[in-house]
Coordinates of C-alpha atoms and ligand atoms in Angstrom, one line a residue:
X934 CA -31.2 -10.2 14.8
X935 CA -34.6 -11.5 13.4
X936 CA -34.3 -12.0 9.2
X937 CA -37.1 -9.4 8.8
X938 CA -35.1 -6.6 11.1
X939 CA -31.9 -7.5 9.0
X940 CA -34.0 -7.0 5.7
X941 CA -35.3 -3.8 6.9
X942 CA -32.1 -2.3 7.8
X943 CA -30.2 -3.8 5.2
X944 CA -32.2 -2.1 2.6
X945 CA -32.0 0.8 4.7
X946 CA -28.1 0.9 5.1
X947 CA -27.7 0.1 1.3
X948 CA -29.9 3.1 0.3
X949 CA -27.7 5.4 2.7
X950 CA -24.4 3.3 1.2
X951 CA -25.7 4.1 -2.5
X952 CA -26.7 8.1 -2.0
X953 CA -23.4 8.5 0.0
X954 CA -21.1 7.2 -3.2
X955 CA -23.1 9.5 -5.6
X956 CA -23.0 12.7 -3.4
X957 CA -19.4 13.6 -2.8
X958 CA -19.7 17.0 -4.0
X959 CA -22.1 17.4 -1.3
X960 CA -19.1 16.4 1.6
X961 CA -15.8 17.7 2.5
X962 CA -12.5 15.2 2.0
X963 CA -11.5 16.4 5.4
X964 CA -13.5 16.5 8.6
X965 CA -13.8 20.0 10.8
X966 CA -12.7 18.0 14.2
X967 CA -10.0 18.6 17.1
X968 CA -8.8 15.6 18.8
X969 CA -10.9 14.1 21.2
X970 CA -14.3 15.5 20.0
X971 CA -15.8 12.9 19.1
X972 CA -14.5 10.2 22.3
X973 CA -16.3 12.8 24.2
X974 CA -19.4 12.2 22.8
X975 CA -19.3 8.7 23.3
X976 CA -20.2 7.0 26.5
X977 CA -17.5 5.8 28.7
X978 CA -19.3 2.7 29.4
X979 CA -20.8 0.1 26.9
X980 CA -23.7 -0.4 26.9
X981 CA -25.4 -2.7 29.6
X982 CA -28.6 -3.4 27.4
X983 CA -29.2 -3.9 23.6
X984 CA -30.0 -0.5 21.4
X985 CA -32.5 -0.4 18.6
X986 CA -30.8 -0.2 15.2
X987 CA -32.0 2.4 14.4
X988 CA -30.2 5.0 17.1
X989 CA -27.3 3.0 16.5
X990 CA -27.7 3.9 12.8
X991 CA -28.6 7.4 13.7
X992 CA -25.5 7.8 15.4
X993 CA -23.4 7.5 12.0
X994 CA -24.8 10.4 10.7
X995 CA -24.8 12.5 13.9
X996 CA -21.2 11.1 15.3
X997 CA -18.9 8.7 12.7
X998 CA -19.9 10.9 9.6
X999 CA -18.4 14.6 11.3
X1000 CA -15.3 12.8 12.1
X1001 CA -14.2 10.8 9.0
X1002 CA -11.9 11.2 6.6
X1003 CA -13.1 10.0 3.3
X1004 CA -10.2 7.7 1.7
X1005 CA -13.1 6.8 -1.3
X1006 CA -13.9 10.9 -2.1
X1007 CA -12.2 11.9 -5.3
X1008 CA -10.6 14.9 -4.1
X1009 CA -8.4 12.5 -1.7
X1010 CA -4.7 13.2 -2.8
X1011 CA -2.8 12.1 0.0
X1012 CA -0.5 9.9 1.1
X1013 CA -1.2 7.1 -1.7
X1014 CA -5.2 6.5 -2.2
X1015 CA -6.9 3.5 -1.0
X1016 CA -10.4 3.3 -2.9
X1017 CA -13.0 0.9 -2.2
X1018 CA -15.2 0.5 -5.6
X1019 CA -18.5 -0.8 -5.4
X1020 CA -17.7 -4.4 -6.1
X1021 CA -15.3 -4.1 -3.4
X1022 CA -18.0 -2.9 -1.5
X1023 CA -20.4 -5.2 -1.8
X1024 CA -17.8 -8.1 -1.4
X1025 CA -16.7 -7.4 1.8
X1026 CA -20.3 -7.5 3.1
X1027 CA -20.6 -10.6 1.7
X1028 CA -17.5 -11.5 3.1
X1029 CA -18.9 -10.6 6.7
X1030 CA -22.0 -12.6 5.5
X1031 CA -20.3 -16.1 4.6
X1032 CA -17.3 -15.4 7.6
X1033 CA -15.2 -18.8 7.1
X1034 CA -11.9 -18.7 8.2
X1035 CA -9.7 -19.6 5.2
X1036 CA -6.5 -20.9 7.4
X1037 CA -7.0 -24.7 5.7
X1038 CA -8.3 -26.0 2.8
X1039 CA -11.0 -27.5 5.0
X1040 CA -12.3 -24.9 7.0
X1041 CA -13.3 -23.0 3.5
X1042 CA -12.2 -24.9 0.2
X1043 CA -13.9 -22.0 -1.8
X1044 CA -11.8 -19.0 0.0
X1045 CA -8.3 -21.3 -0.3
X1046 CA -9.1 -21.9 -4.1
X1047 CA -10.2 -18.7 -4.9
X1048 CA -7.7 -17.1 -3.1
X1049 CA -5.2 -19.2 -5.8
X1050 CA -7.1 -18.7 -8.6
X1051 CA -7.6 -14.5 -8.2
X1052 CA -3.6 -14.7 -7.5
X1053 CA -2.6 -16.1 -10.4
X1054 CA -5.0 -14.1 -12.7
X1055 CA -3.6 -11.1 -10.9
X1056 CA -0.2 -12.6 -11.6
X1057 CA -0.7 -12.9 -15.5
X1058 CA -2.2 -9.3 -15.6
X1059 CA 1.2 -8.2 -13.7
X1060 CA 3.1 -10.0 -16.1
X1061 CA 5.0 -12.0 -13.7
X1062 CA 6.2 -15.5 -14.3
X1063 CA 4.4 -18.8 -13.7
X1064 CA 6.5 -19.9 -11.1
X1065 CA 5.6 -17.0 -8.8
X1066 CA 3.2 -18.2 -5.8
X1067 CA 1.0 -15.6 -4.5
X1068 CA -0.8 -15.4 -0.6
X1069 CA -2.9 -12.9 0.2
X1070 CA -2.1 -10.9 4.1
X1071 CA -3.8 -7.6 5.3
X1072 CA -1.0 -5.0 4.5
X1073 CA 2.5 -4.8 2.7
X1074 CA 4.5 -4.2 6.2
X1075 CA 3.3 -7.7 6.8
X1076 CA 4.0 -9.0 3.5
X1077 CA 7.6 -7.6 3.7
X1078 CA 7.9 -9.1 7.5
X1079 CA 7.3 -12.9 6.0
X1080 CA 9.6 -12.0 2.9
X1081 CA 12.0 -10.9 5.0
X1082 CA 11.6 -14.2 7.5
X1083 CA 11.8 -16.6 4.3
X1084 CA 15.2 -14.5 3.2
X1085 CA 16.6 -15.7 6.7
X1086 CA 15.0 -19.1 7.0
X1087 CA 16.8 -19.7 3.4
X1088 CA 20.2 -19.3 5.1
X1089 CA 20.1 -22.6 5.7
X1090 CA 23.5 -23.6 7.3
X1091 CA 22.5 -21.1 10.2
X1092 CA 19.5 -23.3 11.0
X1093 CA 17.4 -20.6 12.1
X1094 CA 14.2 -22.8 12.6
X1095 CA 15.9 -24.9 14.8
X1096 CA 19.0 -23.0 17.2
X1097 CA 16.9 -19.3 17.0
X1098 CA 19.3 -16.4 16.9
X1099 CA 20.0 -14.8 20.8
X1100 CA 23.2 -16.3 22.6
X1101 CA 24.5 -18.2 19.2
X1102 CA 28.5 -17.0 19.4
X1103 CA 29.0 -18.8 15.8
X1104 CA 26.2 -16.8 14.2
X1105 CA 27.4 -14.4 11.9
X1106 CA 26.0 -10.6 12.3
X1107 CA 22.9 -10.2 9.4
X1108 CA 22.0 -7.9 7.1
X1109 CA 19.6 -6.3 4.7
X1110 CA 20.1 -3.7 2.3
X1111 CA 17.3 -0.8 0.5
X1112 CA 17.4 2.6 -0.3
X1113 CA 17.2 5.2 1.5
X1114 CA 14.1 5.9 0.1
X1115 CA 13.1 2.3 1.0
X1116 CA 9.2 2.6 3.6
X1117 CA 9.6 2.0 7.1
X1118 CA 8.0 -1.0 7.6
X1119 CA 11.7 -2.9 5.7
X1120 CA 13.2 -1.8 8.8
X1121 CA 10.2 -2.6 11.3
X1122 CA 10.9 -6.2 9.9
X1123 CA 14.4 -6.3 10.4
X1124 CA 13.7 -4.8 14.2
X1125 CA 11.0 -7.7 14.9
X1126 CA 13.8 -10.3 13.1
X1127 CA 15.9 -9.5 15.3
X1128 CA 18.8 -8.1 12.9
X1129 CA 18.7 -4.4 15.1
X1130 CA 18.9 -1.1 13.3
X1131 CA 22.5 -2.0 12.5
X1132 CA 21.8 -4.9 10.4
X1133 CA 19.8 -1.9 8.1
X1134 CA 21.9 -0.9 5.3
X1135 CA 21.2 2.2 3.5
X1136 CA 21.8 2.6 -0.2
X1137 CA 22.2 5.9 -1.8
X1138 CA 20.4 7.2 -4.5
X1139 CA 20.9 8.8 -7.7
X1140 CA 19.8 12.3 -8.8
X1141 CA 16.6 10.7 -9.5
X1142 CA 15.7 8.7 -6.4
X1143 CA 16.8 5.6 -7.6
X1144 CA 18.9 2.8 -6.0
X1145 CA 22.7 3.0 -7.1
X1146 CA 23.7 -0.6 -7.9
X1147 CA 27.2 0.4 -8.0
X1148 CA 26.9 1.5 -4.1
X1149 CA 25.3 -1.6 -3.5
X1150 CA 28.0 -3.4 -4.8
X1151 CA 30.2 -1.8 -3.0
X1152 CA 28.1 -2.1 0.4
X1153 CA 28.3 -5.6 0.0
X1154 CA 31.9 -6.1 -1.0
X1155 CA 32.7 -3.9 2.4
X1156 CA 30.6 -5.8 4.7
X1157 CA 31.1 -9.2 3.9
X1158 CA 34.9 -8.0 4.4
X1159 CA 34.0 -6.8 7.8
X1160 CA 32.3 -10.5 9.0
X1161 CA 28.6 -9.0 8.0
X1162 CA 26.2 -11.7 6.4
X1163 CA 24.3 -10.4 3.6
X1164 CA 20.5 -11.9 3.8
X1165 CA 18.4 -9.5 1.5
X1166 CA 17.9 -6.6 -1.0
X1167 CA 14.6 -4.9 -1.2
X1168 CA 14.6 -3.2 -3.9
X1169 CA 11.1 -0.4 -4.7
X1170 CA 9.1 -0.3 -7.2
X1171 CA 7.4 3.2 -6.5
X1172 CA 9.1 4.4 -3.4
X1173 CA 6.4 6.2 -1.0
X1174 CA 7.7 9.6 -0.8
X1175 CA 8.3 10.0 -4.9
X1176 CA 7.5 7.4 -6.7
X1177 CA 11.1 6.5 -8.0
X1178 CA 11.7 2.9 -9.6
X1179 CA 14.6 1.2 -8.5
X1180 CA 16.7 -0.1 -11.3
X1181 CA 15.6 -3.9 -10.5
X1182 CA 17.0 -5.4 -13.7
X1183 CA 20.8 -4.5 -12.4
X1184 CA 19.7 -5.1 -8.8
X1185 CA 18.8 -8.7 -9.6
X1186 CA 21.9 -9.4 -11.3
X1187 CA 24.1 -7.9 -8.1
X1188 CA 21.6 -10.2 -5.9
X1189 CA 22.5 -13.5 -8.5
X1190 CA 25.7 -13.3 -8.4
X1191 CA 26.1 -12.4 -4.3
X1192 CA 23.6 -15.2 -3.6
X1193 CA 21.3 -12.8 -1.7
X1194 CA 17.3 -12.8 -1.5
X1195 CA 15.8 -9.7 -4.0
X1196 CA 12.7 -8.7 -2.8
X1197 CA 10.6 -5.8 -4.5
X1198 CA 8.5 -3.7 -2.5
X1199 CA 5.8 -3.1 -5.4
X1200 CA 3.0 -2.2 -2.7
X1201 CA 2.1 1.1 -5.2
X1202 CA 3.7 1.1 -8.1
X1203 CA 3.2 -2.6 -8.9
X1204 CA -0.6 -2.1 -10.0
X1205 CA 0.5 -0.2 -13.3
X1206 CA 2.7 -3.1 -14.4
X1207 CA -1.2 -4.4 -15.8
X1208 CA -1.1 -1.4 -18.0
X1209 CA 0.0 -2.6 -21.6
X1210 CA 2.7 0.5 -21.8
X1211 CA 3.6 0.8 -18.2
X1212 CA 4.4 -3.4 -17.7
X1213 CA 8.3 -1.8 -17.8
X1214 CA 7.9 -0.9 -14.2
X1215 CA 8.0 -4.4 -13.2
X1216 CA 11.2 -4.9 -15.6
X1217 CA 13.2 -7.9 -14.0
X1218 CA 11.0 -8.6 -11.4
X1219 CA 10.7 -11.9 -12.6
X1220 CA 14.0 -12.6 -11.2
X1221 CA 12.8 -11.4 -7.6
X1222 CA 12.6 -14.3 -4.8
X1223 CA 9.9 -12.5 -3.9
X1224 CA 7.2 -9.3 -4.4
X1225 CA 4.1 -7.9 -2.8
X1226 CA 1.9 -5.5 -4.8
X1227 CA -1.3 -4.0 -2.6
X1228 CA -4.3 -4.6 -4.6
X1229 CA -6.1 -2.3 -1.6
X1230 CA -4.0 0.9 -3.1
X1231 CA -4.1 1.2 -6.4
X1232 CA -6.7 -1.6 -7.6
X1233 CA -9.8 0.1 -6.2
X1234 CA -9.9 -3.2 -3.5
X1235 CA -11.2 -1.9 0.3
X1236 CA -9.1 -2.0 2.7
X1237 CA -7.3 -4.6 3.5
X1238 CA -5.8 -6.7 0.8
X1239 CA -2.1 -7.1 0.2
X1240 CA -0.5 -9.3 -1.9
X1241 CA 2.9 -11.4 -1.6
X1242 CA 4.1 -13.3 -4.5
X1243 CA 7.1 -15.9 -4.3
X1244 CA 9.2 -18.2 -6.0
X1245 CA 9.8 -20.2 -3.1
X1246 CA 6.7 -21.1 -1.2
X1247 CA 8.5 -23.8 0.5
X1248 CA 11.6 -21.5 2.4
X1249 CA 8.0 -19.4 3.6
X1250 CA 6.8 -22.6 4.5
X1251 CA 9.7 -23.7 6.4
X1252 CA 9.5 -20.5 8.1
X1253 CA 6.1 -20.8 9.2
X1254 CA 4.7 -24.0 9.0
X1255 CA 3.6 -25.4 12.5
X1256 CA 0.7 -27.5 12.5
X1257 CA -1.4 -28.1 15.7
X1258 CA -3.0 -31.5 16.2
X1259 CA -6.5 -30.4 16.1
X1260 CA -5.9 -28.4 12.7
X1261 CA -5.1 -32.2 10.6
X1262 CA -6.9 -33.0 7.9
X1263 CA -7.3 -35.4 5.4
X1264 CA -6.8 -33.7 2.8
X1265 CA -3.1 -31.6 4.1
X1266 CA -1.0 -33.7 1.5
X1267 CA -2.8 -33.0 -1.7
X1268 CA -4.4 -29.5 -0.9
X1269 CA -2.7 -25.6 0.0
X1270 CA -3.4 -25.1 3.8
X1271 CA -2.4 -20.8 3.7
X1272 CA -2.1 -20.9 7.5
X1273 CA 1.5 -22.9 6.6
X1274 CA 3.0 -20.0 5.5
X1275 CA 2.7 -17.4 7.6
X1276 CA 2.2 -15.9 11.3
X1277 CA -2.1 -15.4 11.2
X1278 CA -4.2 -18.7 11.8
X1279 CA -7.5 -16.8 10.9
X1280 CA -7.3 -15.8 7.7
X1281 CA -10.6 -13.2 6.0
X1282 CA -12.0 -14.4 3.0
X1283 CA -10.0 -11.2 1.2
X1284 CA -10.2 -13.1 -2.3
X1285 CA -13.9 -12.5 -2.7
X1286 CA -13.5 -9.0 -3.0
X1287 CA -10.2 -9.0 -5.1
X1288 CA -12.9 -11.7 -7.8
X1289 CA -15.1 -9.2 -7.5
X1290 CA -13.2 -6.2 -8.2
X1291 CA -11.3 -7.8 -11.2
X1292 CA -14.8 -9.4 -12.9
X1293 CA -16.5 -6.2 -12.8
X1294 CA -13.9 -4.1 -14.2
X1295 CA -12.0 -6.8 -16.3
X1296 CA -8.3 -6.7 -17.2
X1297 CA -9.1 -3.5 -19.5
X1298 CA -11.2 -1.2 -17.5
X1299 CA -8.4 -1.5 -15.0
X1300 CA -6.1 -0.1 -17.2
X1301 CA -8.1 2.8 -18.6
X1302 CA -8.5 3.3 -15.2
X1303 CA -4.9 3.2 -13.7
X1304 CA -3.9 5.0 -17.2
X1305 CA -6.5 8.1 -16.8
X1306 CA -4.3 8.4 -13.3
X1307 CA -1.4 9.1 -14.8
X1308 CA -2.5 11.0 -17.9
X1309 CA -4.0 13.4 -15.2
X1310 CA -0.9 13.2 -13.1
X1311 CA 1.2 14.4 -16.0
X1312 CA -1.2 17.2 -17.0
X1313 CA -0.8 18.4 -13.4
X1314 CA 2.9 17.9 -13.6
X1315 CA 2.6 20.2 -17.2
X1316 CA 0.6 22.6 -15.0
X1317 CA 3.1 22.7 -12.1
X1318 CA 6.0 23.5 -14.7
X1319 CA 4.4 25.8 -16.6
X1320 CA 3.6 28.0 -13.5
X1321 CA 6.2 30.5 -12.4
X1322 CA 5.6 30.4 -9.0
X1323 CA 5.9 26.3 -8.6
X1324 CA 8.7 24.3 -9.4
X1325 CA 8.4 20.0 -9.8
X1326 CA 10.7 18.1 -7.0
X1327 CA 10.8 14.9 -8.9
X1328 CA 10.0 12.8 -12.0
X1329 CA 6.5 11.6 -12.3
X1330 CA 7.4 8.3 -13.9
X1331 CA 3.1 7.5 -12.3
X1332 CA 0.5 8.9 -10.9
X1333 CA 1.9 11.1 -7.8
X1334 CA 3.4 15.0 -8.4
X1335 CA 5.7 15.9 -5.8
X1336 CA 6.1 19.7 -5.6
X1337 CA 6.0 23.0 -4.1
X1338 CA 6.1 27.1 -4.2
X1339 CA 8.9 28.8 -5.1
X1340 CA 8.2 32.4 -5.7
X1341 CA 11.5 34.1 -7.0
X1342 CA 11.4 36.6 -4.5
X1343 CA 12.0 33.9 -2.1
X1344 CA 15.4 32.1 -2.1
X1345 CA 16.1 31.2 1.5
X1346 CA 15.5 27.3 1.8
X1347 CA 14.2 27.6 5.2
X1348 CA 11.6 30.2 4.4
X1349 CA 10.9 28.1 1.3
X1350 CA 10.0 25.3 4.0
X1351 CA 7.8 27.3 6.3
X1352 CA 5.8 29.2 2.7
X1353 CA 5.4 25.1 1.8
X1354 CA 4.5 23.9 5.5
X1355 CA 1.9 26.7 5.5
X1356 CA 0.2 26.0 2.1
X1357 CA -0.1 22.8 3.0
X1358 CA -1.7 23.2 5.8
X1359 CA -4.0 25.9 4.1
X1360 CA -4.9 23.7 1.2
X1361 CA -5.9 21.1 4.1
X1362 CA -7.6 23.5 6.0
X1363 CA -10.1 23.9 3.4
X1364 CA -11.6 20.8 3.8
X1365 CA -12.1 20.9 0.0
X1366 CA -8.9 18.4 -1.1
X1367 CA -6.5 16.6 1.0
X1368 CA -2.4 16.2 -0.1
X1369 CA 0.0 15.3 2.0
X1370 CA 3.9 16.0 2.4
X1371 CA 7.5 15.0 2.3
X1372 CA 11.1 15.7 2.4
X1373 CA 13.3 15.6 -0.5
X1374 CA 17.2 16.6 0.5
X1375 CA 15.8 19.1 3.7
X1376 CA 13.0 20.5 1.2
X1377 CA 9.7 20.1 2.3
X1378 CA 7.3 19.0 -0.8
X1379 CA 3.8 18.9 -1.2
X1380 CA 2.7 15.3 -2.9
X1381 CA -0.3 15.2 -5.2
X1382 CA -1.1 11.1 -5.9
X1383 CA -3.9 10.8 -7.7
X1384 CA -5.6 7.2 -7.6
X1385 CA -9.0 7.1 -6.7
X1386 CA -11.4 5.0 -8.2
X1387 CA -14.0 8.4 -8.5
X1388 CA -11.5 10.7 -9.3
X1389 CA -11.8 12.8 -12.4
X1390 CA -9.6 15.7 -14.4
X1391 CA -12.4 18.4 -13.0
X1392 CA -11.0 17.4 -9.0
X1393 CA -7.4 17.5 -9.9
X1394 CA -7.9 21.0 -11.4
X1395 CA -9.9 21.9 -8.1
X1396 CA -7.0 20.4 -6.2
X1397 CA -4.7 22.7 -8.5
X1398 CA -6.6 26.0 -8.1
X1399 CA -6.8 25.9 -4.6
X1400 CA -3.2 25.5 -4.1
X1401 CA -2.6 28.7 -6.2
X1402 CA -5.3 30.7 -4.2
X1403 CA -4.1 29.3 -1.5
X1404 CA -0.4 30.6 -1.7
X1405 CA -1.7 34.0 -3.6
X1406 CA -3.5 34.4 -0.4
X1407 CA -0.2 33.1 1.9
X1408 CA 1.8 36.0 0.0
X1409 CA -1.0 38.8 0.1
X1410 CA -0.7 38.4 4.0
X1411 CA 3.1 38.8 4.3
Ligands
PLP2438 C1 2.1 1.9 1.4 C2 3.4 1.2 1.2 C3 3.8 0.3 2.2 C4 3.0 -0.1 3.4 O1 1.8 -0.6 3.0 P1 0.8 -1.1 4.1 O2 -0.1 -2.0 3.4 O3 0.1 0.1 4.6 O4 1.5 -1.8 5.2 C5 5.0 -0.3 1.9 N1 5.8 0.0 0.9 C6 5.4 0.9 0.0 C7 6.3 1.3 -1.2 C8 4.2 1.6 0.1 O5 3.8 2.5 -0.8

């Protein structure tokens, strides 16, 4: 591409990037689309010659723009939000621009030293210890996947590394313990370790969603009894469906004492730690082995950035660390090579836009921001309670409201669950807001998590009053 052609499209796709970000009241969260609409309007076969930029440009309005879901509009509410903020904008194209690969200190010294240098000022803002080393990966079911490896690689009279796990008679059986609330991807790594769906322990909970340390105590006691080798705890800070904060400063003490990895899934929740009077949800993680926060949820970073902080680098290291002739250096004894310590060779320049994102902002406009969320989030929680047709399904220590109708006239739990399923997927249907759903105890609950960078007070109270009309509308039809 000629430098004049880029120019003159660059300018062009800026423009269209700039009045896009300043005119979502002009688009729908949600897109009006049935699978497979738009692969049928796509060729089948690529093309054989080159297109001119500008149909291929064309084609986002007419084709991409009808079929997207727009994670950056303020009146997303679902799952948890992942916003992309200007600066995280523009540093990912210049990302694409410089494209090193930062897998050694020598094939980009400014992406491996930035990369340390945004993870430690991340780290102060978190208010985690000195001795916690960060690395940046693309999600947190990776980060948990290399904690996870490091817990096992530290059990070193198994030598791991060296003997591998199938066949091994000797070896005793392993196993890792969460919540039940604990995400998915804690057991995806313990399928891809090798430690099976039985070497996933379950913890229950307490009235409020919360790890009970006295049943992990008790889990532990039992299996080491029955021959089973205790390897980690993950313990959440902000579980996915709720928000609930495992009690980590008892969990740490259980894991001290038992000689057993902690690890704290903080993918969410960890973000509001850099709020003066929220740094209590991160209470004694500085005893954690290790923690991933995602600065791509919560800290207004694009997609993908996830963090993984540890207090041993070198068990990761030992886990991971296989270097290749051709990737020597001069420099390997005195510099941080991040390709050591973990499963990725090429590595994105991901720190660029985490720099970006927390110069812009700075420490405090972060925090008015992450605080507005959950001042908003407890107004909507007020509004919730107040309302005799709605009933709250859990605390909202955050930013997310978890949910649903309850009209008095209706006291059968599965009706409840079909009037909920359907408001939901009214509420959706309207294009206007977008909230997703879980399942507390058999109840299904509508979750409202409010995070976006653009989001304001006026598009949670949209999101309220169209969940009222909504299920005034549900019970006129009945
Ligand atoms: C979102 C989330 C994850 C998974 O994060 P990805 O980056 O999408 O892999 C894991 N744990 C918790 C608590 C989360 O909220």
């Amino acid at each position: 591409m000629p430098p004049e052609e880029f120019r003159r499209y660059g300018h062009q796709l800026i423009d269209w990037i700039a009045d896009f970000l300043s005119s979502y009241d002009a688009h729908r969260v949600l897109p009006a689309i049935n699978p497979g609409e738009l692969r049928a309007q796509l060729p089948q076969a690529p093309p054989q010659t080159g297109e001119p930029m500008h149909d291929i440009l064309a084609d986002i309005d007419r084709l991409i723009m009808p079929a997207m879901t727009h994670w950056n509009h303020p009146e997303f509410f679902a799952y948890f939000v992942s916003s992309g903020s200007g600066p995280g904008i523009l540093a990912e194209m210049l990302s694409a621009t410089l494209n090193p690969n930062a897998m050694l200190w020598k094939s980009c010294p400014a992406a491996t030293e930035l990369e340390q240098v945004t993870l430690d000022w991340l780290r102060q803002m978190l208010g985690l210890p000195e001795t916690f080393w960060g690395i940046m990966y693309d999600s947190a079911s990776i980060s948990i996947m290399h904690a996870l490896a490091a817990a096992r690689e530290q059990l070193n009279d198994l030598a791991m590394r060296e003997h591998g796990m199938a066949g091994r008679k000797e070896l005793p059986r392993l196993r890792v313990y969460a919540s039940e609330h604990v995400h998915s991807s804690f057991d995806k790594a313990a399928l891809i370790l090798g430690l099976g769906q039985a070497g996933v322990r379950k913890i229950a909970v307490d009235e409020q969603f919360r790890l009970r340390p006295e049943a992990l105590q008790h889990a532990l006691n039992e299996d080491r009894a029955a021959g089973w080798r205790p390897m980690c705890v993950t313990a959440t800070v902000g579980t996915t469906s709720i928000t609930s904060i495992d009690p980590v400063p008892a969990i740490a003490e259980i894991c001290k004492r038992e000689n057993v990895w902690l690890h704290v899934d903080a993918a969410y929740g960890g973000s509001a730690a850099l709020v003066p009077e929220l740094r209590w949800v991160l209470e004694g993680c500085e005893h954690a082995d290790s923690l991933v926060v995602n600065p791509h949820k919560w800290l207004f970073v694009p997609l993908d950035l996830s963090v993984l902080y540890t207090r041993k680098p070198e068990v990761l290291r030992r886990a991971f660390s296989l270097v290749a002739e051709y990737l020597r250096t001069a420099q390997d004894r005195e510099v941080e090579n991040f390709m050591d310590y973990g499963i990725p060779l090429g590595r994105r320049f991901r720190a660029l836009k985490l720099w970006f994102v927390l110069r812009y902002f700075g420490w405090e406009g972060l925090a008015v921001r992450l605080r507005e969320h959950v001042r908003l989030a407890q107004q909507l929680a007020g509004w919730v309670d107040a309302h005799p047709e709605f009933e709250r399904m859990a605390p909202t220590p955050l930013s997310l409201v978890c949910f649903r109708a309850h009209p008095a006239h209706v006291q059968n739990e599965e009706e409840l669950n079909r009037l909920n399923e359907s408001l939901l997927e009214a509420v959706n249907n309207t294009r206007e807001v977008f909230l997703s759903h879980t399942k507390l105890n058999g109840r299904f609950v509508l979750r409202c998590a409010i995070g976006g960078v653009r989001t304001e007070e006026r598009h949670v109270r949209k999101a309220w009053e169209i969940v009222q009309k909504q299920l005034a509308r549900l019970l006129a039809l009945k």
